Amino acid sequence: MRIWFHSWRQGIWIFLIAMLLGLGFNELRSDGVALFADWSTEARLAEDPGEFTLVSLEEARMLCSMKNAVFVDARTSEAYRQGHILCAQNLPWESMEEHMDRITAGIPLEETIIVYCDGEDCMLSEYVARELFYRGYDNIKVLVNGWTKWLEAGLPIGPESVDDTTISG
Amino acid sequence: MKKIPIPGNGRMGWIRVVSMLARLILGFLFIYASIEKIIHPGQFAEVIHNYQILPDLLINPTAIILPWLELILGAFLLIGIWLPGAVFLTNLLLVLFLGAMVFNLTRGLDIHCGCFSTTVDLGDAAAPMVWYVIRDSLFIVPGIFLLWHTLHYRETAKAIE
């Protein structure tokens, strides 16, 4: 029993040493990270656009109505069937590999692609956007919390599937 | 008359050798795992974020402290300093890592492991999470052995001596 207590005490000390070294080294180095950061999608993409950028609801609405972009719904097939942005086709993250070739077959690499999912913290659109980027698409935009925003704005939605059609300008 | 096992001979000798091997394996593994995370804390923070388990507030502190904890644990395992504490924490970390992976696997989130590298591989280059789960389950074997040896066997052997 004593050795368990002993190991707990040593474990706490080891953790404290690691904390001291980690925080100290991070403070001294030039490329250290902030101790606390805003990890919301909007904050991260605003800071480092990298592979894709954000799109506003207004811009997305215009692109959809003018058919100037391909909309990709990264949510599950079931969620998509229940309702989606009118001009969107479904590329569910969990079966992305299965659908990717079919979805991207008719989309030129320079096409604007808008990816969305649902919820402020939803990462699916980012995962799909990144995968599309690695496939050669370099004009990808993410509509954060896209489905909720679109619904709340009363913009056109559809149960119609546009899976087999490619919307391009 | 009951035979008292002598350390270094017979069964106890083998247990010592296996224990030393387990310490070497886990020690080098933890040091190796810590290096790239220490070099690229920002990328490691992104890996932690992708797991979607920790609240935002804890992501950066974890990215800053965890690699150093791995480094210290690895060094302590190799050198043999504070073994009970180091072995206990090593097992705790191994179980937490495995738990995080299994949790994401069960909710269908197949993300980059980030165990030894902070480079995020996607698409064909990425190994499936299930592979990482199997691999990390194997790491637990020497961990459990060391825990048994350090916390139980050493105490028993000491009592016999």
JSON list of C-alpha atoms in Angstrom, two decimals, chain A residues 3-4 7-8 10-11 13-15 17-19 21-23 25-26 29 33-37 39 44 93 97 123 127 130-131 134, chain B residues 38-39 41-42 45-46 49-50 52 56-57 59-61 64-65 68-69 72 82 84-86 89 109-111 122-123 150-151 155:
[
{"chain": "A", "resi": 3, "resn": "ILE", "atom": "CA", "xyz": [4.37, 1.92, -2.60]},
{"chain": "A", "resi": 4, "resn": "TRP", "atom": "CA", "xyz": [1.10, 3.07, -4.20]},
{"chain": "A", "resi": 7, "resn": "SER", "atom": "CA", "xyz": [4.17, 6.28, -6.75]},
{"chain": "A", "resi": 8, "resn": "TRP", "atom": "CA", "xyz": [1.32, 8.81, -6.59]},
{"chain": "A", "resi": 10, "resn": "GLN", "atom": "CA", "xyz": [6.40, 10.75, -7.35]},
{"chain": "A", "resi": 11, "resn": "GLY", "atom": "CA", "xyz": [3.91, 10.97, -10.23]},
{"chain": "A", "resi": 13, "resn": "TRP", "atom": "CA", "xyz": [6.32, 15.58, -8.77]},
{"chain": "A", "resi": 14, "resn": "ILE", "atom": "CA", "xyz": [7.14, 14.33, -12.27]},
{"chain": "A", "resi": 15, "resn": "PHE", "atom": "CA", "xyz": [4.08, 16.13, -13.61]},
{"chain": "A", "resi": 17, "resn": "ILE", "atom": "CA", "xyz": [8.62, 19.13, -13.33]},
{"chain": "A", "resi": 18, "resn": "ALA", "atom": "CA", "xyz": [7.16, 18.56, -16.81]},
{"chain": "A", "resi": 19, "resn": "MET", "atom": "CA", "xyz": [4.84, 21.52, -16.33]},
{"chain": "A", "resi": 21, "resn": "LEU", "atom": "CA", "xyz": [9.95, 22.67, -18.15]},
{"chain": "A", "resi": 22, "resn": "GLY", "atom": "CA", "xyz": [7.15, 22.85, -20.74]},
{"chain": "A", "resi": 23, "resn": "LEU", "atom": "CA", "xyz": [5.89, 26.28, -19.73]},
{"chain": "A", "resi": 25, "resn": "PHE", "atom": "CA", "xyz": [10.70, 26.38, -22.58]},
{"chain": "A", "resi": 26, "resn": "ASN", "atom": "CA", "xyz": [7.57, 27.63, -24.34]},
{"chain": "A", "resi": 29, "resn": "ARG", "atom": "CA", "xyz": [11.39, 29.96, -27.46]},
{"chain": "A", "resi": 33, "resn": "VAL", "atom": "CA", "xyz": [2.32, 28.88, -28.66]},
{"chain": "A", "resi": 34, "resn": "ALA", "atom": "CA", "xyz": [-0.06, 31.00, -26.63]},
{"chain": "A", "resi": 35, "resn": "LEU", "atom": "CA", "xyz": [-1.07, 29.32, -23.38]},
{"chain": "A", "resi": 36, "resn": "PHE", "atom": "CA", "xyz": [-4.73, 29.75, -24.25]},
{"chain": "A", "resi": 37, "resn": "ALA", "atom": "CA", "xyz": [-6.14, 30.11, -27.74]},
{"chain": "A", "resi": 39, "resn": "TRP", "atom": "CA", "xyz": [-9.96, 27.13, -31.31]},
{"chain": "A", "resi": 44, "resn": "ARG", "atom": "CA", "xyz": [-8.43, 29.53, -36.69]},
{"chain": "A", "resi": 93, "resn": "TRP", "atom": "CA", "xyz": [-17.02, 12.44, -44.08]},
{"chain": "A", "resi": 97, "resn": "GLU", "atom": "CA", "xyz": [-13.41, 7.61, -49.86]},
{"chain": "A", "resi": 123, "resn": "MET", "atom": "CA", "xyz": [-15.06, 19.73, -37.96]},
{"chain": "A", "resi": 127, "resn": "TYR", "atom": "CA", "xyz": [-11.86, 17.45, -42.93]},
{"chain": "A", "resi": 130, "resn": "ARG", "atom": "CA", "xyz": [-8.70, 19.47, -46.55]},
{"chain": "A", "resi": 131, "resn": "GLU", "atom": "CA", "xyz": [-9.16, 16.24, -48.44]},
{"chain": "A", "resi": 134, "resn": "TYR", "atom": "CA", "xyz": [-5.09, 17.44, -51.27]},
{"chain": "B", "resi": 38, "resn": "ILE", "atom": "CA", "xyz": [8.35, 19.54, -28.57]},
{"chain": "B", "resi": 39, "resn": "ILE", "atom": "CA", "xyz": [9.71, 20.90, -31.86]},
{"chain": "B", "resi": 41, "resn": "PRO", "atom": "CA", "xyz": [3.91, 22.60, -30.41]},
{"chain": "B", "resi": 42, "resn": "GLY", "atom": "CA", "xyz": [1.49, 24.40, -32.73]},
{"chain": "B", "resi": 45, "resn": "ALA", "atom": "CA", "xyz": [-2.05, 21.45, -30.56]},
{"chain": "B", "resi": 46, "resn": "GLU", "atom": "CA", "xyz": [-3.87, 20.96, -33.86]},
{"chain": "B", "resi": 49, "resn": "HIS", "atom": "CA", "xyz": [-7.85, 19.71, -31.29]},
{"chain": "B", "resi": 50, "resn": "ASN", "atom": "CA", "xyz": [-8.69, 17.15, -33.99]},
{"chain": "B", "resi": 52, "resn": "GLN", "atom": "CA", "xyz": [-12.29, 16.79, -30.18]},
{"chain": "B", "resi": 56, "resn": "ASP", "atom": "CA", "xyz": [-10.49, 24.54, -26.04]},
{"chain": "B", "resi": 57, "resn": "LEU", "atom": "CA", "xyz": [-9.04, 25.96, -22.83]},
{"chain": "B", "resi": 59, "resn": "ILE", "atom": "CA", "xyz": [-5.66, 22.26, -25.79]},
{"chain": "B", "resi": 60, "resn": "ASN", "atom": "CA", "xyz": [-2.61, 24.55, -25.74]},
{"chain": "B", "resi": 61, "resn": "PRO", "atom": "CA", "xyz": [-1.52, 23.79, -22.14]},
{"chain": "B", "resi": 64, "resn": "ILE", "atom": "CA", "xyz": [2.97, 22.52, -24.19]},
{"chain": "B", "resi": 65, "resn": "ILE", "atom": "CA", "xyz": [3.25, 20.19, -21.19]},
{"chain": "B", "resi": 68, "resn": "TRP", "atom": "CA", "xyz": [7.82, 17.23, -21.80]},
{"chain": "B", "resi": 69, "resn": "LEU", "atom": "CA", "xyz": [6.02, 14.78, -19.56]},
{"chain": "B", "resi": 72, "resn": "ILE", "atom": "CA", "xyz": [10.85, 13.04, -18.64]},
{"chain": "B", "resi": 82, "resn": "TRP", "atom": "CA", "xyz": [11.64, 7.50, -9.44]},
{"chain": "B", "resi": 84, "resn": "PRO", "atom": "CA", "xyz": [7.26, 3.76, -9.17]},
{"chain": "B", "resi": 85, "resn": "GLY", "atom": "CA", "xyz": [6.02, 7.22, -10.11]},
{"chain": "B", "resi": 86, "resn": "ALA", "atom": "CA", "xyz": [7.34, 7.04, -13.68]},
{"chain": "B", "resi": 89, "resn": "LEU", "atom": "CA", "xyz": [2.29, 7.81, -14.97]},
{"chain": "B", "resi": 109, "resn": "LEU", "atom": "CA", "xyz": [-14.00, 9.86, -36.19]},
{"chain": "B", "resi": 110, "resn": "ASP", "atom": "CA", "xyz": [-11.03, 8.42, -38.06]},
{"chain": "B", "resi": 111, "resn": "ILE", "atom": "CA", "xyz": [-8.40, 11.08, -37.46]},
{"chain": "B", "resi": 122, "resn": "LEU", "atom": "CA", "xyz": [-4.92, 12.59, -44.83]},
{"chain": "B", "resi": 123, "resn": "GLY", "atom": "CA", "xyz": [-6.35, 10.48, -47.60]},
{"chain": "B", "resi": 150, "resn": "THR", "atom": "CA", "xyz": [7.67, -2.14, -9.84]},
{"chain": "B", "resi": 151, "resn": "LEU", "atom": "CA", "xyz": [4.68, -1.86, -7.57]},
{"chain": "B", "resi": 155, "resn": "GLU", "atom": "CA", "xyz": [7.93, -5.05, -2.75]}
]
